[in-house]
Coordinates of C-alpha atoms in Angstrom, one line a residue:
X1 CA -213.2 77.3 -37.5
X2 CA -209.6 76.8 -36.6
X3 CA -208.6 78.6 -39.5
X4 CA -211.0 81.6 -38.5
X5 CA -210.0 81.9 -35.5
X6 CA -205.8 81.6 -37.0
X7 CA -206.8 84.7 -39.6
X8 CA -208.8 86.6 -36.9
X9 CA -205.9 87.8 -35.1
X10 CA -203.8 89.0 -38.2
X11 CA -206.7 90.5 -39.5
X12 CA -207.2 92.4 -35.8
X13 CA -203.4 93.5 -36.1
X14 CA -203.4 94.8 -39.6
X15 CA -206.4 97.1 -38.7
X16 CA -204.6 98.3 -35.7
X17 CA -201.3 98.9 -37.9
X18 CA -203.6 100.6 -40.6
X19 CA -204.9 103.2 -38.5
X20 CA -201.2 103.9 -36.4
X21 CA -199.7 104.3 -40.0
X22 CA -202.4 106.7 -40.5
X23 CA -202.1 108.4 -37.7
X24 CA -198.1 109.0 -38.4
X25 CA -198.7 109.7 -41.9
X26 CA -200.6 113.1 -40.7
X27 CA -198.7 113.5 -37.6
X28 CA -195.8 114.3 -39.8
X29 CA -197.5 117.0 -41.5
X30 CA -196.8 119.1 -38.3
X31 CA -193.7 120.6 -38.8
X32 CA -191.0 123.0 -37.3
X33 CA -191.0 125.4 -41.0
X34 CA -195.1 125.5 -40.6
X35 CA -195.4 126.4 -37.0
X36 CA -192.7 129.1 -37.7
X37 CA -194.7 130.6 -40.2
X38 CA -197.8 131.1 -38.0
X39 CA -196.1 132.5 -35.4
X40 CA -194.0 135.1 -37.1
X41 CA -196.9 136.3 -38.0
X42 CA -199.1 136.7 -34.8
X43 CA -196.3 137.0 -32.9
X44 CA -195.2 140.7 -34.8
X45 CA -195.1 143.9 -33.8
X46 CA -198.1 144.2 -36.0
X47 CA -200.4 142.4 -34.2
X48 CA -200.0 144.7 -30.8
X49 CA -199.2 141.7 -28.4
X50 CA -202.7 140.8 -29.1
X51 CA -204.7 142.1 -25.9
X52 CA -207.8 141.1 -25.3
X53 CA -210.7 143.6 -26.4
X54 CA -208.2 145.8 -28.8
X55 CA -207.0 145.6 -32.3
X56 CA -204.4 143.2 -32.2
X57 CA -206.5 140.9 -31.1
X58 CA -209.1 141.2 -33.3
X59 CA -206.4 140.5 -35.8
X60 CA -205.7 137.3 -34.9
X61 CA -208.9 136.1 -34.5
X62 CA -209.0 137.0 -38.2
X63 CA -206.3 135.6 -39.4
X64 CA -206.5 132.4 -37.2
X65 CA -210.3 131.9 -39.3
X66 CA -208.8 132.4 -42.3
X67 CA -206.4 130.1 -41.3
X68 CA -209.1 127.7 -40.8
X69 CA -211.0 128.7 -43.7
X70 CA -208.1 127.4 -45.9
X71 CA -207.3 124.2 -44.5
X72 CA -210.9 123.6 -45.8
X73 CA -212.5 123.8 -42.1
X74 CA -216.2 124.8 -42.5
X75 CA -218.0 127.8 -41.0
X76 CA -219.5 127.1 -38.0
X77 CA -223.2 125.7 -38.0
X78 CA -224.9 128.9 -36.8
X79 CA -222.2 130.5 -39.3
X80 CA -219.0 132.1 -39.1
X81 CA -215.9 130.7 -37.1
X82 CA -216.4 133.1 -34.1
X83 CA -218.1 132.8 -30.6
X84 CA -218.6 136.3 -29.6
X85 CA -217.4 137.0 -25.5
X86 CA -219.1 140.5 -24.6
X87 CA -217.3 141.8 -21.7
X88 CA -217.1 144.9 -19.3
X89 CA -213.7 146.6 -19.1
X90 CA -213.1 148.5 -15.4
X91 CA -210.6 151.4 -15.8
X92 CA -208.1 151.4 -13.0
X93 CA -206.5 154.5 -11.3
X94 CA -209.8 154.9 -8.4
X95 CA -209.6 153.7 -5.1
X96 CA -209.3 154.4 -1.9
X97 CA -208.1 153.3 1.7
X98 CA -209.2 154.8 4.9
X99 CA -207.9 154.0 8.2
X100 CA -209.4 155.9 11.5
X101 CA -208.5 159.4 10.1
X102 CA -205.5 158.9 8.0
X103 CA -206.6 158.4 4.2
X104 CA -204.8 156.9 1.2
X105 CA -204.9 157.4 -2.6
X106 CA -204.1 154.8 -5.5
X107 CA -200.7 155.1 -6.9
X108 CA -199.4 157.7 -4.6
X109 CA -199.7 154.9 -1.3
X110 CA -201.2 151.5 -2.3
X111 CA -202.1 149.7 -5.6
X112 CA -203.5 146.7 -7.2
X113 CA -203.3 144.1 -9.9
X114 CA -206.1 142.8 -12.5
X115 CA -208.7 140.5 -10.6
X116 CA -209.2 142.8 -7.9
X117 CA -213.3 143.4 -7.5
X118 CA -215.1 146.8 -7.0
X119 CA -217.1 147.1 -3.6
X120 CA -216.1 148.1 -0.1
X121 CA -214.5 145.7 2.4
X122 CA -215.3 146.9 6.2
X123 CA -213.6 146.0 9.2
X124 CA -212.8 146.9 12.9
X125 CA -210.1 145.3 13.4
X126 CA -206.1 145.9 11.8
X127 CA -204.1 142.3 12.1
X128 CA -200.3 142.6 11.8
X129 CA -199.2 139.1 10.6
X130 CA -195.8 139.3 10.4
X131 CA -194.7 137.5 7.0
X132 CA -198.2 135.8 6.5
X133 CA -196.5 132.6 6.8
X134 CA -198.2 129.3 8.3
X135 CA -195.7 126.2 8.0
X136 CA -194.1 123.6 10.1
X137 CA -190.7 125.1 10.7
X138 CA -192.1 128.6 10.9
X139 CA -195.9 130.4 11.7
X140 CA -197.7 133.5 11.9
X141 CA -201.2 132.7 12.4
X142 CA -203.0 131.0 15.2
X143 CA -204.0 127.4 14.9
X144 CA -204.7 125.0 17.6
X145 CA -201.5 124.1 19.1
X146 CA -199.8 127.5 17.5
X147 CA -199.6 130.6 18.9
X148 CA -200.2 133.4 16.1
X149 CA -202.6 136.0 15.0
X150 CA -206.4 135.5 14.4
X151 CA -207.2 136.8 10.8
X152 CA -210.6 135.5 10.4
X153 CA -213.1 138.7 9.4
X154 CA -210.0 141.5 9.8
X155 CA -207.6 142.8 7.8
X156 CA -204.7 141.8 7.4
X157 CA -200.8 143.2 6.9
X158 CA -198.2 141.4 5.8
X159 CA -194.6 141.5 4.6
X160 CA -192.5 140.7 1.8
X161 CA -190.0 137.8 2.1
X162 CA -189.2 134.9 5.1
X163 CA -187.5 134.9 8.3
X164 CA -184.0 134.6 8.0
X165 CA -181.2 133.5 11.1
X166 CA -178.1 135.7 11.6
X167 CA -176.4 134.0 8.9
X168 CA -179.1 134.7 6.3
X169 CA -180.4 131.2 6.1
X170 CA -184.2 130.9 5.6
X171 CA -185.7 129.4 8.5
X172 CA -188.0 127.3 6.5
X173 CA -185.2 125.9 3.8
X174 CA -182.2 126.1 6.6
X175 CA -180.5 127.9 3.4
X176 CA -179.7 130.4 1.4
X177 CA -182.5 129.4 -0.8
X178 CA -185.6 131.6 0.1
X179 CA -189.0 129.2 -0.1
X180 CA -191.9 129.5 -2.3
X181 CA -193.3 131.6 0.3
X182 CA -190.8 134.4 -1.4
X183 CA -191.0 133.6 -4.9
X184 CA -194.4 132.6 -5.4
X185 CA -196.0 135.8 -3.9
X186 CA -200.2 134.1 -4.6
X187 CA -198.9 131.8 -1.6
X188 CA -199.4 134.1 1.5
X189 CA -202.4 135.6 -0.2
X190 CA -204.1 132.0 -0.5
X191 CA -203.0 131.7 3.4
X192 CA -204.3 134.5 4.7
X193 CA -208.0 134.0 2.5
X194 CA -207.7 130.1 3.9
X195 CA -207.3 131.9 7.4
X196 CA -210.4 133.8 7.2
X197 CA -209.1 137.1 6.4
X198 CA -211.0 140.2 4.6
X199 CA -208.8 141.6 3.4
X200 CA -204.5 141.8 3.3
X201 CA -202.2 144.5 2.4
X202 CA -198.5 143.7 1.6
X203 CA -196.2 146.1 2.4
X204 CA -193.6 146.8 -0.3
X205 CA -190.1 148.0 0.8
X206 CA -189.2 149.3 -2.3
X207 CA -192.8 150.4 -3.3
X208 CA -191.6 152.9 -6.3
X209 CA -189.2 150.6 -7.2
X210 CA -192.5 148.0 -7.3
X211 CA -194.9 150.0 -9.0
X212 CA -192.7 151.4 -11.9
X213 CA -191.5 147.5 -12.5
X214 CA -195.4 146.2 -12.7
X215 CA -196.9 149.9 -14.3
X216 CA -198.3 147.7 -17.2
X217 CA -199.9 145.4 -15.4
X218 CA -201.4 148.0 -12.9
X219 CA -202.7 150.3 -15.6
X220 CA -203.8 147.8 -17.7
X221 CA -207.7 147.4 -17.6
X222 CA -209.6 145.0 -16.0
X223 CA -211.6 142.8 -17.8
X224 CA -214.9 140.5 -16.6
X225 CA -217.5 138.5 -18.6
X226 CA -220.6 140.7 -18.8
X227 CA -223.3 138.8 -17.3
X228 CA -225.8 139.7 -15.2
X229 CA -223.9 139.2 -12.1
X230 CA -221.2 141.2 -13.3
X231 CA -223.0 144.2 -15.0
X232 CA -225.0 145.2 -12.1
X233 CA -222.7 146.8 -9.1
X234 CA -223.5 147.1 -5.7
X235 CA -221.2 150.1 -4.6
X236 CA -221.5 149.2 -1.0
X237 CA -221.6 145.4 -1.7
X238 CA -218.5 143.5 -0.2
X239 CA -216.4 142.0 -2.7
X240 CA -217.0 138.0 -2.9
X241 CA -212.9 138.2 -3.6
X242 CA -210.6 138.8 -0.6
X243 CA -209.5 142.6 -1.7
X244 CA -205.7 142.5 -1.8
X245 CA -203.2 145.7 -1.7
X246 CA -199.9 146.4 -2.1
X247 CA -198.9 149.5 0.1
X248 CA -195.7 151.5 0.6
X249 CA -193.9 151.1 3.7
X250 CA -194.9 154.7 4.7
X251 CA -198.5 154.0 4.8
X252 CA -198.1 150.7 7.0
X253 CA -196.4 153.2 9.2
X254 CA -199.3 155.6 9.2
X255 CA -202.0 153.1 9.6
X256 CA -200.5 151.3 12.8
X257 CA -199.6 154.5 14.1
X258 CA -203.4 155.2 13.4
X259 CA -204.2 152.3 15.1
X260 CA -202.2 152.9 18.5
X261 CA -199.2 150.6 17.7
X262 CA -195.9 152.2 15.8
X263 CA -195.1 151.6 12.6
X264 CA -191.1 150.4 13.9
X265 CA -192.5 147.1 14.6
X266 CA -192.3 146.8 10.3
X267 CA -188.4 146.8 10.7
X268 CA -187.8 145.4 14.3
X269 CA -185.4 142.2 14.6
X270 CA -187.9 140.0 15.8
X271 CA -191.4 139.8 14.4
X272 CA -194.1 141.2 16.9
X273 CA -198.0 140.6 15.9
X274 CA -200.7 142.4 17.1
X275 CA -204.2 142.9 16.4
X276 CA -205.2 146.3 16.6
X277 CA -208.7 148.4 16.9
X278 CA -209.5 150.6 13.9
X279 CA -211.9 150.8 11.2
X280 CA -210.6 151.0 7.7
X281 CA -212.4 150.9 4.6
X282 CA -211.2 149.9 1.3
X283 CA -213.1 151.1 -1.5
X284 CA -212.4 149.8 -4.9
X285 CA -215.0 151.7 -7.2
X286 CA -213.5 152.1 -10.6
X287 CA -215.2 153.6 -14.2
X288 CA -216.4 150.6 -16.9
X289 CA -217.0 150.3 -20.7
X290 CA -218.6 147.5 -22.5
X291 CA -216.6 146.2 -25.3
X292 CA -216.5 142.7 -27.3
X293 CA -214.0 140.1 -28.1
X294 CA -214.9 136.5 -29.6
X295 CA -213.4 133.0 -29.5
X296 CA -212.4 131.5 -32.9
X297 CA -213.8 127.6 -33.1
X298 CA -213.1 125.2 -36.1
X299 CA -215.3 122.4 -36.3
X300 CA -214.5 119.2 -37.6
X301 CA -217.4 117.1 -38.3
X302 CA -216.8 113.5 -37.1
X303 CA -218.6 110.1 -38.9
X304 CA -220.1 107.6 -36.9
X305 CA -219.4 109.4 -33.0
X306 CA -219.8 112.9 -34.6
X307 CA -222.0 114.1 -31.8
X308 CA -219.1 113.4 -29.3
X309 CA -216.5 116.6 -29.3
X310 CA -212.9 116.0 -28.8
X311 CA -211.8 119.9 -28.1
X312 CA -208.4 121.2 -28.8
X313 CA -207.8 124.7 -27.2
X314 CA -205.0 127.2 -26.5
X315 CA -205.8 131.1 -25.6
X316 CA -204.5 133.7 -28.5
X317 CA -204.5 136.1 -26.0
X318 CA -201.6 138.2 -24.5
X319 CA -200.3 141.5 -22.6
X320 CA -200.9 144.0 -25.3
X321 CA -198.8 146.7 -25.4
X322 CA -197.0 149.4 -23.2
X323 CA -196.9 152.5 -25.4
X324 CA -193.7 151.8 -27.7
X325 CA -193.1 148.1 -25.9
X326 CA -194.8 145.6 -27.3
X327 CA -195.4 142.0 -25.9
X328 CA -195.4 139.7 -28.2
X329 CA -195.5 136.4 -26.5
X330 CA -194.2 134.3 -28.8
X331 CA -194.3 131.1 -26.4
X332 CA -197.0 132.4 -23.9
X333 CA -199.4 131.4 -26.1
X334 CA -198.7 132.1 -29.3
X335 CA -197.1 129.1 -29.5
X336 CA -200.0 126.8 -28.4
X337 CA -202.0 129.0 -30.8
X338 CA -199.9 128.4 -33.9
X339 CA -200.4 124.5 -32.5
X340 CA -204.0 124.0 -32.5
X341 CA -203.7 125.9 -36.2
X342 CA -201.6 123.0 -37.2
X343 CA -203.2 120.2 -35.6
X344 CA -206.3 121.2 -37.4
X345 CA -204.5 121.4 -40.8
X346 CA -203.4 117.9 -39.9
X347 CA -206.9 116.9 -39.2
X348 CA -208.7 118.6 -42.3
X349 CA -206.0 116.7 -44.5
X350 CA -206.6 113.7 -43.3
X351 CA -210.5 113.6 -43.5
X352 CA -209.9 115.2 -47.2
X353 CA -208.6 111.8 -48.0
X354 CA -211.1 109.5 -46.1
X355 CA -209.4 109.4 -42.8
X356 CA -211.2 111.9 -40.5
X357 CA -212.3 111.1 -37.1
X358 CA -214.8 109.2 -35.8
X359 CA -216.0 111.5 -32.9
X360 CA -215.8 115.3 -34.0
X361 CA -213.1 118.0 -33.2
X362 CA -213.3 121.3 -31.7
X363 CA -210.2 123.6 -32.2
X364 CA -210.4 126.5 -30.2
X365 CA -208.8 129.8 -29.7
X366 CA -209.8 131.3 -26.5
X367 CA -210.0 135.3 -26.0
X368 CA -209.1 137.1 -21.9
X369 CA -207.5 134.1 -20.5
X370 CA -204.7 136.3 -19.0
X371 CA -207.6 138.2 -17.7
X372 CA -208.8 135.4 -16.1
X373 CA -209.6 132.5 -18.2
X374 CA -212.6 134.4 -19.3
X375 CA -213.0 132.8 -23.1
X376 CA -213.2 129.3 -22.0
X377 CA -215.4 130.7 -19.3
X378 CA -218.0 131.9 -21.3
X379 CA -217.8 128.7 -23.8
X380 CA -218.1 125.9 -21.0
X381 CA -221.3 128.6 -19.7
X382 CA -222.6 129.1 -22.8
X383 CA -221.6 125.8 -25.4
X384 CA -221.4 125.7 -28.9
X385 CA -221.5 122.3 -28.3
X386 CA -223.4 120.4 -25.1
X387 CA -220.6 119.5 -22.6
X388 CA -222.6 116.2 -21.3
X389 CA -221.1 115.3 -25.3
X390 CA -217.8 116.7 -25.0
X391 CA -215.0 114.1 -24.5
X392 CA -212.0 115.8 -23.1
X393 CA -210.2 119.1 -23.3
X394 CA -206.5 119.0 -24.8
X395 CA -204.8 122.6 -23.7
X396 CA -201.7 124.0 -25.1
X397 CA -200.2 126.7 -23.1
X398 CA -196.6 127.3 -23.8
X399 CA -194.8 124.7 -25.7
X400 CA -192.2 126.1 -27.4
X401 CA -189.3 126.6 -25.2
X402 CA -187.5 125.2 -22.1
X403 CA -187.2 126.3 -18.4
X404 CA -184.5 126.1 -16.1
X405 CA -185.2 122.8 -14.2
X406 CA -185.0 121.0 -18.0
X407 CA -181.3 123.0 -19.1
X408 CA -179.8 119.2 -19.6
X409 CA -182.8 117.2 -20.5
X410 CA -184.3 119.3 -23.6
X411 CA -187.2 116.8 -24.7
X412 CA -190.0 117.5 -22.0
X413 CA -193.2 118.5 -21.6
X414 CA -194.9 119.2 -18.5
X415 CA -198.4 117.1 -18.9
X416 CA -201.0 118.5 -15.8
X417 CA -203.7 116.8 -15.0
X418 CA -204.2 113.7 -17.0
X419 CA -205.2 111.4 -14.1
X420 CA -207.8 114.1 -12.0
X421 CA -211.1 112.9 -13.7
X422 CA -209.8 110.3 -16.1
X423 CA -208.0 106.8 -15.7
X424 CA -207.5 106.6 -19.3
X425 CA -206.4 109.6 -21.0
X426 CA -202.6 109.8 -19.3
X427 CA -202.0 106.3 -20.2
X428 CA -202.8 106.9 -23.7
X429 CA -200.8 110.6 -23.8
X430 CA -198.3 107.9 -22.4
X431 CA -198.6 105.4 -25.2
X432 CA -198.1 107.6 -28.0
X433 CA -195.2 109.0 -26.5
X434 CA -192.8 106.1 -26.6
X435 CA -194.5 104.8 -29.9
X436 CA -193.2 108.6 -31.4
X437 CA -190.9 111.3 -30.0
X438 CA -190.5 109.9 -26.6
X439 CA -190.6 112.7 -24.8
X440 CA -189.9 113.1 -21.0
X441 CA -193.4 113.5 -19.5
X442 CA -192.6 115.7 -16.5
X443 CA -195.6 115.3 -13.8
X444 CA -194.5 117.4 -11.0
X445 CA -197.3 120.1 -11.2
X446 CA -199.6 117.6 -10.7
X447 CA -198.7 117.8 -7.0
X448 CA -201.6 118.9 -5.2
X449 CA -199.3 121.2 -2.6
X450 CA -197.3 122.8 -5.6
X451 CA -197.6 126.7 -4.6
X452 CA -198.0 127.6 -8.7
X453 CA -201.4 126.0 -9.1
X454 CA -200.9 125.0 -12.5
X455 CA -204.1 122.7 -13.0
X456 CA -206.4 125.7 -12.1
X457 CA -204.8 128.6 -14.4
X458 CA -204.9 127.7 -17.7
X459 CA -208.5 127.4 -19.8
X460 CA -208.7 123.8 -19.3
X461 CA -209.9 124.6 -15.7
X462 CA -213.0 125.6 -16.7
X463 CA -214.0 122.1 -18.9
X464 CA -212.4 120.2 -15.7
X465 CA -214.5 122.1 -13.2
X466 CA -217.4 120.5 -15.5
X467 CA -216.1 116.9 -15.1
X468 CA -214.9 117.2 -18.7
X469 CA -211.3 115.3 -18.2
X470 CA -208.3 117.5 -19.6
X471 CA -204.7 117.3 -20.2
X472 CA -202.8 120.4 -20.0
X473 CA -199.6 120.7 -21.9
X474 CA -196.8 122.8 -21.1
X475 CA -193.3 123.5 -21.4
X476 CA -192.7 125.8 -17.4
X477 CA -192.2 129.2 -16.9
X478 CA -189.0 131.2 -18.0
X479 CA -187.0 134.2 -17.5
X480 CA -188.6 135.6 -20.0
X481 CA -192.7 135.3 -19.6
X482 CA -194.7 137.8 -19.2
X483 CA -192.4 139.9 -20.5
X484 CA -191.5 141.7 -23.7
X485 CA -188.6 139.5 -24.1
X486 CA -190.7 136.6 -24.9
X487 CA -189.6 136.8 -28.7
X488 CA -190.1 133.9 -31.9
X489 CA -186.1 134.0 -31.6
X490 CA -186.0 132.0 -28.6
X491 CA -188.5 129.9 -29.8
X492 CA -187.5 126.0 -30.1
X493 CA -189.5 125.2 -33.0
X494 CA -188.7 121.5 -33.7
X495 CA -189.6 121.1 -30.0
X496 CA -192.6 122.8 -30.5
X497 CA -193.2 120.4 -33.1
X498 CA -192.7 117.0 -31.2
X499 CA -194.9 118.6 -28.4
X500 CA -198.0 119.7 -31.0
X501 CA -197.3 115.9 -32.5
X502 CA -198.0 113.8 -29.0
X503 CA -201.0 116.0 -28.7
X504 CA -202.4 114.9 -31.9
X505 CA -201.7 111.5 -32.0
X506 CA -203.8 111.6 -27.8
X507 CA -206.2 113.5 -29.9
X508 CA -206.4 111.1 -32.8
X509 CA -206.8 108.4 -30.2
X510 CA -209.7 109.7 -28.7
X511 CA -211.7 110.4 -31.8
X512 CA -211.2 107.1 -33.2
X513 CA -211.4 104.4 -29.9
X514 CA -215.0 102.3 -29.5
X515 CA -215.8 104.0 -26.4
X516 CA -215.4 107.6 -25.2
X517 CA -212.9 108.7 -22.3
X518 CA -214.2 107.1 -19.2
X519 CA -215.0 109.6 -16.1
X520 CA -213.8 107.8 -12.8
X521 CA -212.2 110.4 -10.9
X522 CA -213.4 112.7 -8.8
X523 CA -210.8 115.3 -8.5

């Protein structure tokens, strides 16, 4: 007995060293050269910056499942490597804003971004808020023990920018540093939808200047899942989005004119609300096609736990192109893309010589998650898989370069939401890390009062909002995302690597441990 129980331990640490050289033996497959490979190649001018429901895109969701198909990945079960995503695409350029008797045209007065919903918002009453700002040092709306405008049920106008004192210090920071109110311009729209409002139009100083800089974005389509609630439009059903507008200065002026107020109040020294009488309409009815995309899935059958899914996913997804201009987005996500590719080659090779997972492995490549998550929208509605079996979601969106707050400390990754639904999975992204690359895990998005919203704009939102735990990895914004500067030269490739490494080794983790992720949180 004594000598059992001596051996029992050794025995228990060789099998844990076993698997952990295992692990590192594939981990190393991931490489710098490999991931540069991939993404020189959907990251070309050739693939059309890889917009969802044209060409481009449909070309790398080809060559992402023959990518698959080589490293010896099988077809699906229902066959293929593709989950089609049918979709309606709304052509923008219609619209139109009434106020009293003054009316206003898209484009020549007011505009508006992707997400915006067809139907017509009513209201009576004109609200000028001011900046649309509601904090401590500085408000605009009316709470109890605040004096401020009522928004609830009216619309809304707001300006651009913060309150500043005579020596051009904000009067939230108390410097020259504007807030997130100014750069993160979601912030007062959230605010004014969290005060009630129907609907807000942000006046633009520089409203040519505006629409020329964002022409892409504003002509680009619109894309939504075509479902039943989507295909069938009401065209005198409210919107159940609050309609937001961005409108020149010159038709701010006109409509509080309109209203019986003076448009000077825009430019006066000290902000003066009011709340005015009029009935404006804004109608957002815009012309629609039907068109298809798909999701590319891998499957990688597990042994013993195979009916529990362990997905993978990044979006393949970008801006498209603007006539001669094309985005490439080489780090937003074709760098997560070329990822999951090689974390799946990893994977494949290491069940090719008796060391695949015990639980299964989804890899995933979602389709419209710029326009709105809408690939990993349809999956987590309409599963491949069940999602009662599916473990966890590891996202990779932008990996593969490094943003100003990190200029000194290269080796980061930002992990988001690790700890929401799940006490285990960050301590075991955490493990891994310092037993490899020991990279600095940066949690400051986690923050449940950070303006940018991380945790809910990326694909792994929609497994979370399932009670699927998830761990979002990403490397931060730059100066150039979303733009067509976001080229494979600037691309940090053997960071890229050590990031797509820790991902596998949490992802190795969770297909092989006894027991699956535990779910004891509740955010």
């Amino acid at each position: 007995m004594k000598k059992i129980l001596f051996l029992f331990p050794a025995l228990l640490f060789f099998s844990f060293s076993a698997i952990d050289d295992q692990k590192d033996k594939y981990a190393v497959l991931i490489t710098s050269a490999d991931l540069k490979t991939n993404l020189s190649v959907i990251a070309s001018d050739a693939y059309e910056g890889r917009e969802t429901g044209e060409r481009g895109l449909d070309s790398t969701a080809a060559y992402i499942a023959r990518q698959f198909k080589s490293y010896g990945i099988p077809e699906l079960p229902s066959g293929g490597y593709f989950q089609k995503v049918p979709l309606i695409k709304y052509i923008p350029g219609n619209g139109s804003v009434s106020c009293g008797n003054k009316n206003f045209s898209f484009g020549k007065d007011f505009y508006y971004t992707s997400g915006i919903e067809d139907g017509k918002t009513k209201t009576t009453e004109l609200v000028f808020a001011g900046y649309g700002i509601q904090d401590s040092a500085y408000w605009d709306y009316a709470t109890p023990g605040k004096t401020g405008v009522d928004a609830k049920g009216k619309t809304v106008m707001i300006l651009t920018g913060e309150p500043v004192d005579k020596n051009g210090n904000s009067l939230i920071t108390g410097t020259q540093n504007m807030s997130t109110w100014t750069s993160y311009r979601r912030r007062k729209i959230n605010q004014a939808k969290k005060m009630g409002a129907s609907a807000v139009l942000m006046v633009l100083p520089d409203y040519a200047g505006k629409y020329a800089e964002n022409a892409h974005y504003i002509d680009s389509p619109t894309l939504k899942l075509d479902e039943p609630t989507d295909a069938v439009r009401d065209t005198n059903a409210a919107p159940s989005e609050m309609h937001v507008l961005y409108i020149s200065e010159s038709m701010a002026e006109q409509m509080l004119t309109e209203a019986g107020s003076s448009g000077k109040i825009l430019k006066a020294k000290k902000i003066k609300h009011c709340d005015l009488k009029t009935n404006i309409v804004i109608d957002i009815q815009r012309h629609s096609v039907k068109l298809n995309s798909e999701n590319v899935l891998g499957f990688l059958e597990g042994s013993d736990l195979k009916n529990e899914i362990v997905v993978i996913s990044a979006h393949m997804d970008h801006l498209g192109k603007d006539s001669t201009v094309v985005f490439n987005g080489a780090d937003d996500d074709g760098s997560g893309t070329v990822a999951v590719l090689q974390l799946a080659k990893a994977f494949a090779k290491a069940k090719s010589e008796g060391h695949g997972p015990r639980r299964s492995i989804l890899f995933i490549t979602m389709t419209g998650e710029e326009k709105g998550l809408l690939g990993s929208k349809w999956y987590t509605g309409h599963p491949v898989f069940p999602l009662e079996n599916t473990v966890c979601d590891l996202n990779i969106d932008m990996i593969g370069r490094i943003d100003t707050m990190h200029t000194n400390a290269k080796k980061y990754v930002y992990v988001i939401g690790s700890d929401m639904l799940s006490s285990e999975l960050k301590k075991l992204i955490e493990s891994n890390n310092n037993s490899h690359d020991q990279l600095t895990l940066d949690y400051r998005y986690d923050d449940p009062d950070d303006p940018n919203s991380y945790y809910t704009r990326s694909d792994h939102y929609n497994f979370a909002k399932n009670k699927i735990p998830v761990a979002f990895f990403f490397n931060g914004t730059h100066a150039d995302y979303h733009k067509e500067t976001d080229e494979i030269s600037k691309i940090d490739f053997d960071l890229l690597a050590m990031r797509a490494r820790l991902v596998f080794c949490t992802a190795w983790d969770i297909a092989d441990r006894d027991q699956r992720l535990v779910v004891d949180k509740g955010k």
